[in-house]
């Protein structure tokens, strides 16, 4: 750590360099895939990656995205999405490879490789796909030849005939922008003249600019280890990642083997044939087989990462990874909210608190921004949020179908109180009067966060009385950054929060609340707004209020969530609309249930409160108690 | 506070608006003078301002600047610097009006008006002066005609004949950039045809673009109040500020009266003549007179601010202001360091801690920057500090003459220990062995800060042993922002600090320290550098470490001081050079004393330490104790 510092005075180079760059909380966000791979290898960390194919239907896409979220929690180095020319893979359809990869990167925050094939496509088509991928924030391409159309394959003059042509094209047209992955065939490509010829083709792909290699599946670790040595022998030095295929069923194995023209070793056939109708048995066997093969690979010392062909399923791959001990469900968060992996958003480290439970909506509404707040939100006199017109965008769609929602939120509402009850059941986790648990709300697709649980008792009390809470956090006065509930960021730091409470409530309660808030003028900041945009606030000069921040060793302060008065007006449009789009529309038009929700939408206020005195006991509950006391006092003054 | 918020979504105006704007801790820094004046008037606050003339010698300039610092503490709304065409007022000389005003704005942080006269000057000369003033960060001009050269004054065709010509010229050439002040004559200008004609001239000046009026001195409050009513009667609505002249001596009064062609009322003459040789008696009378006149003015309800002709003296004006109760020595600081009033630096709210005791040097070395860190320092890979070549720039010069310094720092040094003693005496405040108190050091022109006093006992102990401290702060875990010692920023907030210690020490101690620091690797960040630039640090990625920050109601977090690894290398050049420039050069070349300082300069290291665990007890003293223990242990590992 000794370096010659020299003198930096007198230089004139960077007077105008941006001083607002991110304090690099998390190196991962700033590295490209090949750098991450190298850093993991240098550190001796083992890693894994996951391959998915694009779904067939919109519903399957919704499910795949929540699978991304769940499997992303295990810490894959990357995922990849395959490319099927017949399925319109570059289109804007919610099931296209392009859009699925886009969703993985931007909305799930996963490092993602998009496959791309080149045969039977024009240069312009391919350039168009690559430009679109770049625009969407995709940074990695798996360059493949693809299967020729028709029986026999003929070379096209000036066309893309081999994967190497695509690699060259990417490097020519996009310089070093993309990390490029290519396929390796441990047994040689079935169409290659020979194993040796295929190795030479592979080397050409690397020389043309590929950064690493993922192999086709294989059934024995020796196959891969021999292949790797042969690669090294002819001078291929980039990372080579073995493709692992945990056998998950008799038919999927047969189909894959047919496609890849591989032969299943006799010892495997001998086990499988007798149990071919017992899915569970085959899967157990497949997991065992994969675990022992992966162990051999890792123990060889030549393998640092494992690539899994998941077939879009969760259980087998997760089992293998957990048994290998490389599934790392790290409860530690780099920031209090889920980061996006779009390169434009690399420096983003501040967001308004309002979207805490709707991070995908926040990403969607800010996708057109050219730069993202970092360091602090700043005096954003007019952040331009995109409108959330389509509440049925597949990545924003509720995971629960209409019937489920009706069971949770009431087949029939009888008044505002029945709405209060839904909110209360969501908070308490108790079943509603029809025996159904309320596990999601229009503003929150998931059960109550662990942190919110700290406030459960008080939240229950106020929701029963018509303070319909949709977001809250307790005050925190310096807990370790490793705290399992409220911690985030690197270890050795301290995290802080100001108490926050956000809720819908009637104008009657708002009138009393405003009287009470006078007593708390210096301590509590408030914003109170109705659907028409009538806005009451005591925020000074419309400045944002930092409500979450962290102090870390050797770093500047990170303040990742703020209450921003201006953004709140964009959020309120969304928050009010969710009453109608997600809840009211479950019921027939003109039905009493629908009219109740419509009434609330039209007449309630959305309120947020911040208690600035974070070292003291949270006073927001006292504010609410005082409000109800005022309402109940005979002389209401 | 109710406003129609409307909807801000969908707008596209500000996607690219800078998000790093300052969180507006202090409205004062963002307002122009006329806005400050209006805000004070609206709030019913009474204020004052101070007039100075440029000094004759460089030494007088040094004294005037420290007078600015002292009188600035009383809270003047602005100061102004007069303009004397004979004295080369626009030059770069340290005694010129331009440079004195520049120093007041930039180095003392005072809102400043530069006088400027126009008669007998070319348009180009005047434009040149104005351009220079703008470039230096001056924002206010007092537009005057000036005294004609020679006995009789004649109008020049196309020349600047009246102040109104200068006002018009400023507005033509510089639009609304400058706030413009003009002079009013409560008795009418001596050369005007009549009092009424002079009022009309004044109105012309206001119509031409003047923002406010400061009057010539007068001796009776009725004079001013009548003038003010007359002004209002002819439609002058801008602020009119009475010029107050506390009589400070017989001769200065006579001289001023002669220049301004005013007549001293008989009742004043009657008092003064008999005591004309008793300066103290005249000053006491002058103070009494000024206080009672100012009271009458303020009580009239028509006067909100008072302008004082100080004659560059402190006592009389300060006395008057204190007796009026408008001298407001506010111990509250907007930021932990003294801000500059240059418009470019309006948003500045972060600085490296190294210059804490040398803020004028920091301003000097960063004067060429186009923008200033705000919100946070950022990843400043190469901040371009100007070199500090001339240690004798008048605004950086020690207030103490060479003989004083020799008494404090030793006529003759006998070894490194005699240097340790100087440091120790500075810390303790005890006289040195020759009976002289050490009230300044090369790195610190003032006695120990109150805050540093909190660490006095430990500092004394370590300085005695050769840890020569030049900067330090205790850790603070959330004290009220109004705390009289460590508080800063608006009330209702909490301030925090990480413990900091910076010192010179021998390489022997550094070697032991480095061994000890291994035990504190995760807790303590260090930078250790010698004059050659050998640099040892454990700072991650050369990121800055925030060591002072504040949390305020309804605002983002302010982090005004950082330990920046890159800036430290610029600071070390300055810190090492101060040994030679300020201390060694007091002695003859080749003298033993000089060689001792030179040895320290060549061989010692400059060390800074940050204890990141601000909520725990400061561990830096333990680090130092461990170091000495290691040095004293027989088996030194």
mmCIF file with all atom_site columns, N, CA and C in Angstrom, chain B residues 253-281:
data_model
loop_
_atom_site.group_PDB
_atom_site.id
_atom_site.type_symbol
_atom_site.label_atom_id
_atom_site.label_alt_id
_atom_site.label_comp_id
_atom_site.label_asym_id
_atom_site.label_entity_id
_atom_site.label_seq_id
_atom_site.pdbx_PDB_ins_code
_atom_site.Cartn_x
_atom_site.Cartn_y
_atom_site.Cartn_z
_atom_site.occupancy
_atom_site.B_iso_or_equiv
_atom_site.pdbx_formal_charge
_atom_site.auth_seq_id
_atom_site.auth_comp_id
_atom_site.auth_asym_id
_atom_site.auth_atom_id
_atom_site.pdbx_PDB_model_num
ATOM 1  N N  . UNK B 1 253 ? -12.918 65.392 12.460 1.00 0.00 ? 253 UNK B N  1
ATOM 2  C CA . UNK B 1 253 ? -14.185 66.073 12.215 1.00 0.00 ? 253 UNK B CA 1
ATOM 3  C C  . UNK B 1 253 ? -13.970 67.288 11.306 1.00 0.00 ? 253 UNK B C  1
ATOM 4  N N  . UNK B 1 254 ? -12.969 68.089 11.637 1.00 0.00 ? 254 UNK B N  1
ATOM 5  C CA . UNK B 1 254 ? -12.718 69.287 10.834 1.00 0.00 ? 254 UNK B CA 1
ATOM 6  C C  . UNK B 1 254 ? -12.415 68.954 9.384  1.00 0.00 ? 254 UNK B C  1
ATOM 7  N N  . UNK B 1 255 ? -11.606 67.912 9.217  1.00 0.00 ? 255 UNK B N  1
ATOM 8  C CA . UNK B 1 255 ? -11.212 67.520 7.867  1.00 0.00 ? 255 UNK B CA 1
ATOM 9  C C  . UNK B 1 255 ? -12.434 67.058 7.051  1.00 0.00 ? 255 UNK B C  1
ATOM 10 N N  . UNK B 1 256 ? -13.251 66.249 7.684  1.00 0.00 ? 256 UNK B N  1
ATOM 11 C CA . UNK B 1 256 ? -14.415 65.721 6.981  1.00 0.00 ? 256 UNK B CA 1
ATOM 12 C C  . UNK B 1 256 ? -15.401 66.827 6.636  1.00 0.00 ? 256 UNK B C  1
ATOM 13 N N  . UNK B 1 257 ? -15.552 67.719 7.569  1.00 0.00 ? 257 UNK B N  1
ATOM 14 C CA . UNK B 1 257 ? -16.491 68.820 7.352  1.00 0.00 ? 257 UNK B CA 1
ATOM 15 C C  . UNK B 1 257 ? -16.014 69.685 6.192  1.00 0.00 ? 257 UNK B C  1
ATOM 16 N N  . UNK B 1 258 ? -14.716 69.851 6.131  1.00 0.00 ? 258 UNK B N  1
ATOM 17 C CA . UNK B 1 258 ? -14.150 70.651 5.043  1.00 0.00 ? 258 UNK B CA 1
ATOM 18 C C  . UNK B 1 258 ? -14.408 69.972 3.689  1.00 0.00 ? 258 UNK B C  1
ATOM 19 N N  . UNK B 1 259 ? -14.134 68.686 3.656  1.00 0.00 ? 259 UNK B N  1
ATOM 20 C CA . UNK B 1 259 ? -14.321 67.924 2.420  1.00 0.00 ? 259 UNK B CA 1
ATOM 21 C C  . UNK B 1 259 ? -15.774 67.922 1.981  1.00 0.00 ? 259 UNK B C  1
ATOM 22 N N  . UNK B 1 260 ? -16.676 67.740 2.950  1.00 0.00 ? 260 UNK B N  1
ATOM 23 C CA . UNK B 1 260 ? -18.080 67.574 2.572  1.00 0.00 ? 260 UNK B CA 1
ATOM 24 C C  . UNK B 1 260 ? -18.818 68.904 2.553  1.00 0.00 ? 260 UNK B C  1
ATOM 25 N N  . UNK B 1 261 ? -18.098 69.938 2.884  1.00 0.00 ? 261 UNK B N  1
ATOM 26 C CA . UNK B 1 261 ? -18.686 71.277 2.873  1.00 0.00 ? 261 UNK B CA 1
ATOM 27 C C  . UNK B 1 261 ? -19.956 71.357 3.708  1.00 0.00 ? 261 UNK B C  1
ATOM 28 N N  . UNK B 1 262 ? -19.926 70.682 4.863  1.00 0.00 ? 262 UNK B N  1
ATOM 29 C CA . UNK B 1 262 ? -21.060 70.728 5.773  1.00 0.00 ? 262 UNK B CA 1
ATOM 30 C C  . UNK B 1 262 ? -20.744 71.694 6.903  1.00 0.00 ? 262 UNK B C  1
ATOM 31 N N  . UNK B 1 263 ? -21.796 72.124 7.529  1.00 0.00 ? 263 UNK B N  1
ATOM 32 C CA . UNK B 1 263 ? -21.560 72.987 8.668  1.00 0.00 ? 263 UNK B CA 1
ATOM 33 C C  . UNK B 1 263 ? -21.900 72.243 9.954  1.00 0.00 ? 263 UNK B C  1
ATOM 34 N N  . UNK B 1 264 ? -20.989 72.337 10.927 1.00 0.00 ? 264 UNK B N  1
ATOM 35 C CA . UNK B 1 264 ? -21.252 71.681 12.205 1.00 0.00 ? 264 UNK B CA 1
ATOM 36 C C  . UNK B 1 264 ? -22.181 72.587 13.015 1.00 0.00 ? 264 UNK B C  1
ATOM 37 N N  . UNK B 1 265 ? -23.273 72.018 13.513 1.00 0.00 ? 265 UNK B N  1
ATOM 38 C CA . UNK B 1 265 ? -24.214 72.845 14.287 1.00 0.00 ? 265 UNK B CA 1
ATOM 39 C C  . UNK B 1 265 ? -23.535 73.472 15.504 1.00 0.00 ? 265 UNK B C  1
ATOM 40 N N  . UNK B 1 266 ? -24.043 74.620 15.849 1.00 0.00 ? 266 UNK B N  1
ATOM 41 C CA . UNK B 1 266 ? -23.422 75.380 16.926 1.00 0.00 ? 266 UNK B CA 1
ATOM 42 C C  . UNK B 1 266 ? -23.398 74.601 18.243 1.00 0.00 ? 266 UNK B C  1
ATOM 43 N N  . UNK B 1 267 ? -24.486 73.841 18.541 1.00 0.00 ? 267 UNK B N  1
ATOM 44 C CA . UNK B 1 267 ? -24.543 73.154 19.839 1.00 0.00 ? 267 UNK B CA 1
ATOM 45 C C  . UNK B 1 267 ? -23.438 72.107 19.954 1.00 0.00 ? 267 UNK B C  1
ATOM 46 N N  . UNK B 1 268 ? -22.997 71.564 18.806 1.00 0.00 ? 268 UNK B N  1
ATOM 47 C CA . UNK B 1 268 ? -21.906 70.579 18.837 1.00 0.00 ? 268 UNK B CA 1
ATOM 48 C C  . UNK B 1 268 ? -20.575 71.291 19.001 1.00 0.00 ? 268 UNK B C  1
ATOM 49 N N  . UNK B 1 269 ? -20.411 72.353 18.215 1.00 0.00 ? 269 UNK B N  1
ATOM 50 C CA . UNK B 1 269 ? -19.197 73.152 18.356 1.00 0.00 ? 269 UNK B CA 1
ATOM 51 C C  . UNK B 1 269 ? -18.995 73.586 19.810 1.00 0.00 ? 269 UNK B C  1
ATOM 52 N N  . UNK B 1 270 ? -20.088 73.996 20.433 1.00 0.00 ? 270 UNK B N  1
ATOM 53 C CA . UNK B 1 270 ? -19.998 74.490 21.807 1.00 0.00 ? 270 UNK B CA 1
ATOM 54 C C  . UNK B 1 270 ? -19.442 73.439 22.757 1.00 0.00 ? 270 UNK B C  1
ATOM 55 N N  . UNK B 1 271 ? -19.794 72.181 22.502 1.00 0.00 ? 271 UNK B N  1
ATOM 56 C CA . UNK B 1 271 ? -19.297 71.122 23.388 1.00 0.00 ? 271 UNK B CA 1
ATOM 57 C C  . UNK B 1 271 ? -17.849 70.788 23.054 1.00 0.00 ? 271 UNK B C  1
ATOM 58 N N  . UNK B 1 272 ? -17.553 70.761 21.752 1.00 0.00 ? 272 UNK B N  1
ATOM 59 C CA . UNK B 1 272 ? -16.266 70.219 21.313 1.00 0.00 ? 272 UNK B CA 1
ATOM 60 C C  . UNK B 1 272 ? -15.106 71.183 21.511 1.00 0.00 ? 272 UNK B C  1
ATOM 61 N N  . UNK B 1 273 ? -15.342 72.406 21.198 1.00 0.00 ? 273 UNK B N  1
ATOM 62 C CA . UNK B 1 273 ? -14.217 73.353 21.249 1.00 0.00 ? 273 UNK B CA 1
ATOM 63 C C  . UNK B 1 273 ? -13.472 73.301 22.603 1.00 0.00 ? 273 UNK B C  1
ATOM 64 N N  . UNK B 1 274 ? -14.207 73.329 23.718 1.00 0.00 ? 274 UNK B N  1
ATOM 65 C CA . UNK B 1 274 ? -13.476 73.337 25.007 1.00 0.00 ? 274 UNK B CA 1
ATOM 66 C C  . UNK B 1 274 ? -12.668 72.064 25.274 1.00 0.00 ? 274 UNK B C  1
ATOM 67 N N  . UNK B 1 275 ? -13.051 70.933 24.644 1.00 0.00 ? 275 UNK B N  1
ATOM 68 C CA . UNK B 1 275 ? -12.344 69.681 24.954 1.00 0.00 ? 275 UNK B CA 1
ATOM 69 C C  . UNK B 1 275 ? -11.519 69.219 23.763 1.00 0.00 ? 275 UNK B C  1
ATOM 70 N N  . UNK B 1 276 ? -11.165 70.121 22.868 1.00 0.00 ? 276 UNK B N  1
ATOM 71 C CA . UNK B 1 276 ? -10.595 69.700 21.588 1.00 0.00 ? 276 UNK B CA 1
ATOM 72 C C  . UNK B 1 276 ? -9.271  68.956 21.723 1.00 0.00 ? 276 UNK B C  1
ATOM 73 N N  . UNK B 1 277 ? -8.567  69.071 22.853 1.00 0.00 ? 277 UNK B N  1
ATOM 74 C CA . UNK B 1 277 ? -7.310  68.343 23.002 1.00 0.00 ? 277 UNK B CA 1
ATOM 75 C C  . UNK B 1 277 ? -7.469  67.049 23.784 1.00 0.00 ? 277 UNK B C  1
ATOM 76 N N  . UNK B 1 278 ? -8.691  66.749 24.173 1.00 0.00 ? 278 UNK B N  1
ATOM 77 C CA . UNK B 1 278 ? -8.939  65.533 24.955 1.00 0.00 ? 278 UNK B CA 1
ATOM 78 C C  . UNK B 1 278 ? -9.644  64.497 24.063 1.00 0.00 ? 278 UNK B C  1
ATOM 79 N N  . UNK B 1 279 ? -8.834  63.664 23.417 1.00 0.00 ? 279 UNK B N  1
ATOM 80 C CA . UNK B 1 279 ? -9.383  62.695 22.444 1.00 0.00 ? 279 UNK B CA 1
ATOM 81 C C  . UNK B 1 279 ? -10.465 61.815 23.064 1.00 0.00 ? 279 UNK B C  1
ATOM 82 N N  . UNK B 1 280 ? -10.173 61.310 24.276 1.00 0.00 ? 280 UNK B N  1
ATOM 83 C CA . UNK B 1 280 ? -11.120 60.387 24.909 1.00 0.00 ? 280 UNK B CA 1
ATOM 84 C C  . UNK B 1 280 ? -12.449 61.081 25.162 1.00 0.00 ? 280 UNK B C  1
ATOM 85 N N  . UNK B 1 281 ? -12.386 62.298 25.627 1.00 0.00 ? 281 UNK B N  1
ATOM 86 C CA . UNK B 1 281 ? -13.617 63.040 25.931 1.00 0.00 ? 281 UNK B CA 1
ATOM 87 C C  . UNK B 1 281 ? -14.412 63.277 24.660 1.00 0.00 ? 281 UNK B C  1
#
